Amino acid sequence: MKLSLNNIISEIHRKEADISSRTSRLIDEAYQMTCYLQELLSLTKEYISKEGFKDEAEETGFFRNIKPQILGKLIYYNKVFRIETSCPVHNGKMYRTYFSNQLHELKQEYIEHICNSEFYRYYRSGRTDRDDTYFRLGRINYHDGLNSFVFEIDPKFSTYYDYKIAHIIANELLYTYLLTKISPEENSTNLGLHNIENTKDVFWTDSKNALIELIYALYAAGVISHGKVGIRKISLIAQVLFRIPLNDLHHAFHRMKDRAGSRTTFLDQLKLSLEEYMDKTL
């Protein structure tokens, strides 16, 4: 694996898309991404140990923006793998209860360890005035009463606060993942769609496969939030907005890949319908 600090995040996105397209089960995707990110983190550590940083800006940028993305997604995929492999059933009341309990635990962790911290408010506000303190090696201030795991980190590859950001990233990804496992209609406000009641007359009238095809097209094109939104969050938004459950997207996607003839039947029809509409309005 050839490493370039400037391309790490885009490489992670590319790998996610590649593995997602080749695996039919979330368990397999989570396992493969965990292995990939573990190797990437190790290679990045070797690179930093050998090459160092060009200047202070590169150092703070790495520990604020790059390493937390690797570690945060590593924490996320490893947790998803553990949750999926421990799930007692595949549907029904016990299934929903299991994921509801996981979501409750995640919220408790967020309340107790993340949202009330001074650093969380600093990071969320987009401030950079203390980056020199938070994201430079060898500047850990033990007078701040840090968590005890600070003594276990590698001082040559962590500023402590890069680990904090990684947990924030993992927490947000897990939150979206768990919402997709629970009835989306019950979680519209959690997603931020507070006025969903005003769209009761908006619902999907084509097949579920057609909607899944559209969702994957939007994801593959990276046209939502510059491609930073995952397939599951796009799916959840569609399910809430159009009031339709979409079960296992992965299996549906793999069935599309194996279609005889056109693999993008719905998108082909959309293009044709738009062109016909354009002709009528000339």
mmCIF file of C-alpha atoms in Angstrom:
data_model
loop_
_atom_site.group_PDB
_atom_site.id
_atom_site.type_symbol
_atom_site.label_atom_id
_atom_site.label_comp_id
_atom_site.label_asym_id
_atom_site.label_seq_id
_atom_site.Cartn_x
_atom_site.Cartn_y
_atom_site.Cartn_z
ATOM 1 C CA MET A 1 0.000 0.000 0.000
ATOM 2 C CA LYS A 2 1.609 3.251 -1.164
ATOM 3 C CA LEU A 3 1.081 6.050 1.341
ATOM 4 C CA SER A 4 0.511 9.759 0.796
ATOM 5 C CA LEU A 5 -0.825 11.894 3.642
ATOM 6 C CA ASN A 6 -2.701 14.122 1.216
ATOM 7 C CA ASN A 7 -4.682 11.223 -0.267
ATOM 8 C CA ILE A 8 -5.456 9.132 2.821
ATOM 9 C CA ILE A 9 -9.053 10.279 3.335
ATOM 10 C CA SER A 10 -9.990 9.919 -0.341
ATOM 11 C CA GLU A 11 -8.378 6.455 -0.344
ATOM 12 C CA ILE A 12 -10.526 5.434 2.631
ATOM 13 C CA HIS A 13 -13.660 6.573 0.772
ATOM 14 C CA ARG A 14 -12.564 4.664 -2.328
ATOM 15 C CA LYS A 15 -11.910 1.517 -0.304
ATOM 16 C CA GLU A 16 -15.293 1.784 1.403
ATOM 17 C CA ALA A 17 -17.075 2.036 -1.932
ATOM 18 C CA ASP A 18 -15.064 -0.849 -3.358
ATOM 19 C CA ILE A 19 -15.666 -3.226 -0.436
ATOM 20 C CA SER A 20 -19.335 -2.240 -0.204
ATOM 21 C CA SER A 21 -19.825 -3.112 -3.879
ATOM 22 C CA ARG A 22 -18.117 -6.505 -3.494
ATOM 23 C CA THR A 23 -19.691 -7.739 -0.254
ATOM 24 C CA SER A 24 -23.280 -8.791 0.292
ATOM 25 C CA ARG A 25 -23.220 -8.774 4.110
ATOM 26 C CA LEU A 26 -22.507 -5.897 6.474
ATOM 27 C CA ILE A 27 -20.535 -8.280 8.708
ATOM 28 C CA ASP A 28 -18.097 -8.971 5.864
ATOM 29 C CA GLU A 29 -17.829 -5.288 4.978
ATOM 30 C CA ALA A 30 -17.125 -4.320 8.587
ATOM 31 C CA TYR A 31 -14.487 -7.050 8.964
ATOM 32 C CA GLN A 32 -12.670 -6.159 5.741
ATOM 33 C CA MET A 33 -12.703 -2.439 6.538
ATOM 34 C CA THR A 34 -11.390 -3.145 10.046
ATOM 35 C CA CYS A 35 -8.456 -5.098 8.605
ATOM 36 C CA TYR A 36 -7.776 -2.435 5.980
ATOM 37 C CA LEU A 37 -7.877 0.469 8.456
ATOM 38 C CA GLN A 38 -5.711 -1.380 10.974
ATOM 39 C CA GLU A 39 -3.061 -1.858 8.293
ATOM 40 C CA LEU A 40 -3.431 1.754 7.131
ATOM 41 C CA LEU A 41 -2.985 3.054 10.682
ATOM 42 C CA SER A 42 0.147 0.935 11.117
ATOM 43 C CA LEU A 43 1.635 2.105 7.802
ATOM 44 C CA THR A 44 0.816 5.716 8.639
ATOM 45 C CA LYS A 45 2.588 5.375 11.972
ATOM 46 C CA GLU A 46 5.688 3.971 10.225
ATOM 47 C CA TYR A 47 5.581 6.791 7.677
ATOM 48 C CA ILE A 48 5.366 9.503 10.351
ATOM 49 C CA SER A 49 8.145 7.879 12.380
ATOM 50 C CA LYS A 50 10.418 7.850 9.335
ATOM 51 C CA GLU A 51 9.478 11.056 7.512
ATOM 52 C CA GLY A 52 8.183 13.317 10.283
ATOM 53 C CA PHE A 53 6.331 16.515 9.344
ATOM 54 C CA LYS A 54 7.365 19.313 6.995
ATOM 55 C CA ASP A 55 6.158 22.008 9.385
ATOM 56 C CA GLU A 56 3.817 22.723 12.306
ATOM 57 C CA ALA A 57 0.825 23.220 10.013
ATOM 58 C CA GLU A 58 1.199 19.731 8.555
ATOM 59 C CA GLU A 59 1.546 18.273 12.054
ATOM 60 C CA THR A 60 -1.582 19.921 13.471
ATOM 61 C CA GLY A 61 -3.506 19.145 10.279
ATOM 62 C CA PHE A 62 -2.578 15.479 10.500
ATOM 63 C CA PHE A 63 -3.604 15.046 14.121
ATOM 64 C CA ARG A 64 -6.787 17.082 13.743
ATOM 65 C CA ASN A 65 -8.056 15.871 10.361
ATOM 66 C CA ILE A 66 -6.282 12.783 9.047
ATOM 67 C CA LYS A 67 -5.417 10.392 11.859
ATOM 68 C CA PRO A 68 -8.853 10.775 13.555
ATOM 69 C CA GLN A 69 -10.528 9.714 10.295
ATOM 70 C CA ILE A 70 -8.480 6.513 10.179
ATOM 71 C CA LEU A 71 -8.856 5.691 13.867
ATOM 72 C CA GLY A 72 -12.479 6.870 14.086
ATOM 73 C CA LYS A 73 -13.597 4.622 11.242
ATOM 74 C CA LEU A 74 -11.504 1.768 12.615
ATOM 75 C CA ILE A 75 -13.338 2.070 15.955
ATOM 76 C CA TYR A 76 -16.658 2.304 14.089
ATOM 77 C CA TYR A 77 -16.225 -0.729 11.832
ATOM 78 C CA ASN A 78 -14.854 -2.857 14.640
ATOM 79 C CA LYS A 79 -17.884 -1.948 16.773
ATOM 80 C CA VAL A 80 -20.282 -2.689 13.903
ATOM 81 C CA PHE A 81 -18.665 -6.104 13.464
ATOM 82 C CA ARG A 82 -19.077 -6.848 17.174
ATOM 83 C CA ILE A 83 -22.704 -5.657 17.196
ATOM 84 C CA GLU A 84 -23.650 -7.605 14.068
ATOM 85 C CA THR A 85 -21.999 -10.846 15.174
ATOM 86 C CA SER A 86 -23.694 -10.630 18.597
ATOM 87 C CA CYS A 87 -27.196 -9.927 17.256
ATOM 88 C CA PRO A 88 -29.469 -12.766 18.504
ATOM 89 C CA VAL A 89 -32.010 -12.705 15.632
ATOM 90 C CA HIS A 90 -32.552 -11.156 12.190
ATOM 91 C CA ASN A 91 -35.908 -9.441 12.734
ATOM 92 C CA GLY A 92 -38.851 -9.057 15.076
ATOM 93 C CA LYS A 93 -39.275 -7.470 18.496
ATOM 94 C CA MET A 94 -36.076 -8.950 19.958
ATOM 95 C CA TYR A 95 -34.121 -7.554 16.987
ATOM 96 C CA ARG A 96 -35.483 -4.043 17.497
ATOM 97 C CA THR A 97 -34.937 -4.240 21.249
ATOM 98 C CA TYR A 98 -31.317 -5.305 20.743
ATOM 99 C CA PHE A 99 -30.502 -2.338 18.518
ATOM 100 C CA SER A 100 -32.534 0.063 20.658
ATOM 101 C CA ASN A 101 -30.421 -0.964 23.649
ATOM 102 C CA GLN A 102 -27.250 -0.415 21.633
ATOM 103 C CA LEU A 103 -28.484 3.065 20.708
ATOM 104 C CA HIS A 104 -29.307 3.843 24.339
ATOM 105 C CA GLU A 105 -25.791 2.843 25.417
ATOM 106 C CA LEU A 106 -24.285 5.037 22.698
ATOM 107 C CA LYS A 107 -26.353 8.026 23.814
ATOM 108 C CA GLN A 108 -25.284 7.494 27.424
ATOM 109 C CA GLU A 109 -21.629 7.412 26.405
ATOM 110 C CA TYR A 110 -22.119 10.619 24.436
ATOM 111 C CA ILE A 111 -23.748 12.373 27.420
ATOM 112 C CA GLU A 112 -21.221 11.168 29.990
ATOM 113 C CA HIS A 113 -17.955 11.421 28.067
ATOM 114 C CA ILE A 114 -18.313 13.678 25.027
ATOM 115 C CA CYS A 115 -20.919 16.443 24.839
ATOM 116 C CA ASN A 116 -20.129 18.267 28.097
ATOM 117 C CA SER A 117 -16.379 18.500 27.614
ATOM 118 C CA GLU A 118 -14.627 21.765 26.858
ATOM 119 C CA PHE A 119 -12.711 20.128 24.029
ATOM 120 C CA TYR A 120 -15.924 18.914 22.359
ATOM 121 C CA ARG A 121 -17.279 22.466 22.294
ATOM 122 C CA TYR A 122 -13.956 23.693 20.913
ATOM 123 C CA TYR A 123 -13.947 21.096 18.123
ATOM 124 C CA ARG A 124 -17.636 21.498 17.253
ATOM 125 C CA SER A 125 -17.354 25.289 17.054
ATOM 126 C CA GLY A 126 -14.650 24.958 14.397
ATOM 127 C CA ARG A 127 -12.126 26.914 16.444
ATOM 128 C CA THR A 128 -8.445 26.584 15.611
ATOM 129 C CA ASP A 129 -6.854 28.986 18.108
ATOM 130 C CA ARG A 130 -5.717 26.157 20.415
ATOM 131 C CA ASP A 131 -4.701 23.670 17.733
ATOM 132 C CA ASP A 132 -1.071 24.304 18.618
ATOM 133 C CA THR A 133 -1.854 22.930 22.100
ATOM 134 C CA TYR A 134 -4.211 20.109 21.166
ATOM 135 C CA PHE A 135 -2.549 18.739 18.031
ATOM 136 C CA ARG A 136 1.202 18.977 18.511
ATOM 137 C CA LEU A 137 3.293 16.099 19.781
ATOM 138 C CA GLY A 138 4.733 16.343 23.284
ATOM 139 C CA ARG A 139 2.276 18.942 24.570
ATOM 140 C CA ILE A 140 -0.068 16.853 26.704
ATOM 141 C CA ASN A 141 -1.038 18.821 29.805
ATOM 142 C CA TYR A 142 -1.633 16.362 32.642
ATOM 143 C CA HIS A 143 -2.944 19.181 34.869
ATOM 144 C CA ASP A 144 -6.159 19.091 32.814
ATOM 145 C CA GLY A 145 -7.234 15.862 34.522
ATOM 146 C CA LEU A 146 -7.141 13.693 31.419
ATOM 147 C CA ASN A 147 -8.562 10.169 31.162
ATOM 148 C CA SER A 148 -6.186 7.478 32.409
ATOM 149 C CA PHE A 149 -5.779 5.903 28.951
ATOM 150 C CA VAL A 150 -3.506 8.861 28.121
ATOM 151 C CA PHE A 151 -0.703 6.874 29.777
ATOM 152 C CA GLU A 152 -1.149 4.035 27.269
ATOM 153 C CA ILE A 153 -0.891 6.084 24.066
ATOM 154 C CA ASP A 154 2.270 6.361 21.995
ATOM 155 C CA PRO A 155 3.579 9.903 22.602
ATOM 156 C CA LYS A 156 5.350 9.771 19.226
ATOM 157 C CA PHE A 157 2.105 9.131 17.346
ATOM 158 C CA SER A 158 -0.641 10.739 19.406
ATOM 159 C CA THR A 159 -1.457 14.073 20.963
ATOM 160 C CA TYR A 160 -4.290 12.501 23.024
ATOM 161 C CA TYR A 161 -6.863 14.818 21.450
ATOM 162 C CA ASP A 162 -6.659 13.124 18.054
ATOM 163 C CA TYR A 163 -8.017 10.080 19.911
ATOM 164 C CA LYS A 164 -10.850 12.220 21.300
ATOM 165 C CA ILE A 165 -11.847 13.342 17.796
ATOM 166 C CA ALA A 166 -11.696 9.742 16.574
ATOM 167 C CA HIS A 167 -14.249 8.787 19.209
ATOM 168 C CA ILE A 168 -16.515 11.676 18.186
ATOM 169 C CA ILE A 169 -16.361 10.498 14.550
ATOM 170 C CA ALA A 170 -17.014 6.864 15.527
ATOM 171 C CA ASN A 171 -19.919 7.908 17.765
ATOM 172 C CA GLU A 172 -21.627 9.836 14.948
ATOM 173 C CA LEU A 173 -21.197 6.980 12.464
ATOM 174 C CA LEU A 174 -22.538 4.441 14.957
ATOM 175 C CA TYR A 175 -25.515 6.690 15.680
ATOM 176 C CA THR A 176 -26.551 6.750 12.023
ATOM 177 C CA TYR A 177 -25.910 3.008 11.628
ATOM 178 C CA LEU A 178 -28.074 2.125 14.642
ATOM 179 C CA LEU A 179 -30.901 4.367 13.450
ATOM 180 C CA THR A 180 -31.010 2.458 10.176
ATOM 181 C CA LYS A 181 -31.455 -0.752 12.162
ATOM 182 C CA ILE A 182 -34.515 0.612 13.969
ATOM 183 C CA SER A 183 -37.788 1.703 12.342
ATOM 184 C CA PRO A 184 -36.896 4.944 10.532
ATOM 185 C CA GLU A 185 -40.413 6.325 11.079
ATOM 186 C CA GLU A 186 -39.778 6.334 14.828
ATOM 187 C CA ASN A 187 -36.491 8.198 14.478
ATOM 188 C CA SER A 188 -37.211 11.033 12.057
ATOM 189 C CA THR A 189 -36.576 13.681 14.723
ATOM 190 C CA ASN A 190 -33.267 12.039 15.657
ATOM 191 C CA LEU A 191 -32.172 12.497 12.062
ATOM 192 C CA GLY A 192 -33.131 16.167 12.149
ATOM 193 C CA LEU A 193 -36.256 15.862 9.978
ATOM 194 C CA HIS A 194 -38.425 17.685 12.507
ATOM 195 C CA ASN A 195 -41.197 18.630 10.086
ATOM 196 C CA ILE A 196 -41.757 15.152 8.685
ATOM 197 C CA GLU A 197 -45.423 15.363 9.733
ATOM 198 C CA ASN A 198 -45.910 18.040 7.073
ATOM 199 C CA THR A 199 -44.976 15.537 4.352
ATOM 200 C CA LYS A 200 -47.573 12.860 5.020
ATOM 201 C CA ASP A 201 -48.800 13.196 1.444
ATOM 202 C CA VAL A 202 -45.275 12.481 0.113
ATOM 203 C CA PHE A 203 -44.612 8.794 -0.412
ATOM 204 C CA TRP A 204 -42.759 6.497 -2.826
ATOM 205 C CA THR A 205 -44.963 4.921 -5.483
ATOM 206 C CA ASP A 206 -42.430 2.913 -7.475
ATOM 207 C CA SER A 207 -40.691 -0.309 -6.389
ATOM 208 C CA LYS A 208 -38.237 -0.540 -3.507
ATOM 209 C CA ASN A 209 -35.548 -1.650 -5.956
ATOM 210 C CA ALA A 210 -36.072 1.545 -7.929
ATOM 211 C CA LEU A 211 -35.482 3.671 -4.821
ATOM 212 C CA ILE A 212 -32.410 1.640 -3.864
ATOM 213 C CA GLU A 213 -31.034 2.151 -7.375
ATOM 214 C CA LEU A 214 -31.511 5.906 -6.991
ATOM 215 C CA ILE A 215 -29.901 5.914 -3.533
ATOM 216 C CA TYR A 216 -26.812 4.074 -4.786
ATOM 217 C CA ALA A 217 -26.556 6.396 -7.783
ATOM 218 C CA LEU A 218 -26.570 9.462 -5.509
ATOM 219 C CA TYR A 219 -23.977 7.834 -3.256
ATOM 220 C CA ALA A 220 -21.713 6.717 -6.110
ATOM 221 C CA ALA A 221 -21.806 10.178 -7.701
ATOM 222 C CA GLY A 222 -20.864 11.829 -4.386
ATOM 223 C CA VAL A 223 -23.410 14.599 -4.936
ATOM 224 C CA ILE A 224 -24.676 14.793 -1.334
ATOM 225 C CA SER A 225 -22.468 16.766 1.082
ATOM 226 C CA HIS A 226 -19.503 16.385 -1.287
ATOM 227 C CA GLY A 227 -19.645 12.608 -0.973
ATOM 228 C CA LYS A 228 -19.071 12.626 2.785
ATOM 229 C CA VAL A 229 -22.458 11.075 3.619
ATOM 230 C CA GLY A 230 -22.533 7.281 3.775
ATOM 231 C CA ILE A 231 -24.922 5.018 1.937
ATOM 232 C CA ARG A 232 -26.800 4.136 5.126
ATOM 233 C CA LYS A 233 -27.525 7.747 6.049
ATOM 234 C CA ILE A 234 -28.789 8.496 2.535
ATOM 235 C CA SER A 235 -30.923 5.369 2.806
ATOM 236 C CA LEU A 236 -32.317 6.410 6.176
ATOM 237 C CA ILE A 237 -33.257 9.860 4.886
ATOM 238 C CA ALA A 238 -35.055 8.283 1.917
ATOM 239 C CA GLN A 239 -36.888 5.818 4.163
ATOM 240 C CA VAL A 240 -38.060 8.571 6.503
ATOM 241 C CA LEU A 241 -38.967 11.030 3.740
ATOM 242 C CA PHE A 242 -40.869 8.529 1.605
ATOM 243 C CA ARG A 243 -42.210 6.400 4.495
ATOM 244 C CA ILE A 244 -40.924 3.117 3.145
ATOM 245 C CA PRO A 245 -38.742 0.449 4.829
ATOM 246 C CA LEU A 246 -35.809 -0.760 2.753
ATOM 247 C CA ASN A 247 -34.490 -3.832 4.579
ATOM 248 C CA ASP A 248 -31.058 -5.018 3.301
ATOM 249 C CA LEU A 249 -29.639 -2.609 0.722
ATOM 250 C CA HIS A 250 -26.568 -4.767 0.100
ATOM 251 C CA HIS A 251 -28.492 -7.773 -1.142
ATOM 252 C CA ALA A 252 -30.669 -5.605 -3.377
ATOM 253 C CA PHE A 253 -27.576 -3.906 -4.809
ATOM 254 C CA HIS A 254 -25.917 -7.230 -5.619
ATOM 255 C CA ARG A 255 -29.069 -8.434 -7.351
ATOM 256 C CA MET A 256 -28.915 -5.287 -9.501
ATOM 257 C CA LYS A 257 -25.318 -6.062 -10.460
ATOM 258 C CA ASP A 258 -26.400 -9.478 -11.746
ATOM 259 C CA ARG A 259 -29.366 -8.235 -13.796
ATOM 260 C CA ALA A 260 -29.662 -9.378 -17.392
ATOM 261 C CA GLY A 261 -29.691 -6.438 -19.779
ATOM 262 C CA SER A 262 -29.502 -2.977 -18.258
ATOM 263 C CA ARG A 263 -28.392 -2.889 -14.631
ATOM 264 C CA THR A 264 -29.821 0.627 -14.202
ATOM 265 C CA THR A 265 -33.398 0.123 -15.325
ATOM 266 C CA PHE A 266 -34.906 2.858 -13.149
ATOM 267 C CA LEU A 267 -32.226 5.442 -13.947
ATOM 268 C CA ASP A 268 -32.647 4.696 -17.650
ATOM 269 C CA GLN A 269 -36.374 5.314 -17.305
ATOM 270 C CA LEU A 270 -35.749 8.553 -15.389
ATOM 271 C CA LYS A 271 -33.550 9.839 -18.212
ATOM 272 C CA LEU A 272 -36.156 8.895 -20.799
ATOM 273 C CA SER A 273 -38.988 10.521 -18.823
ATOM 274 C CA LEU A 274 -37.037 13.756 -18.402
ATOM 275 C CA GLU A 275 -36.176 13.934 -22.091
ATOM 276 C CA GLU A 276 -39.846 13.346 -23.020
ATOM 277 C CA TYR A 277 -40.890 16.086 -20.588
ATOM 278 C CA MET A 278 -38.340 18.462 -22.110
ATOM 279 C CA ASP A 279 -39.726 17.743 -25.583
ATOM 280 C CA LYS A 280 -43.273 18.504 -24.428
ATOM 281 C CA THR A 281 -42.282 21.877 -22.938
ATOM 282 C CA LEU A 282 -40.438 23.179 -25.998
#
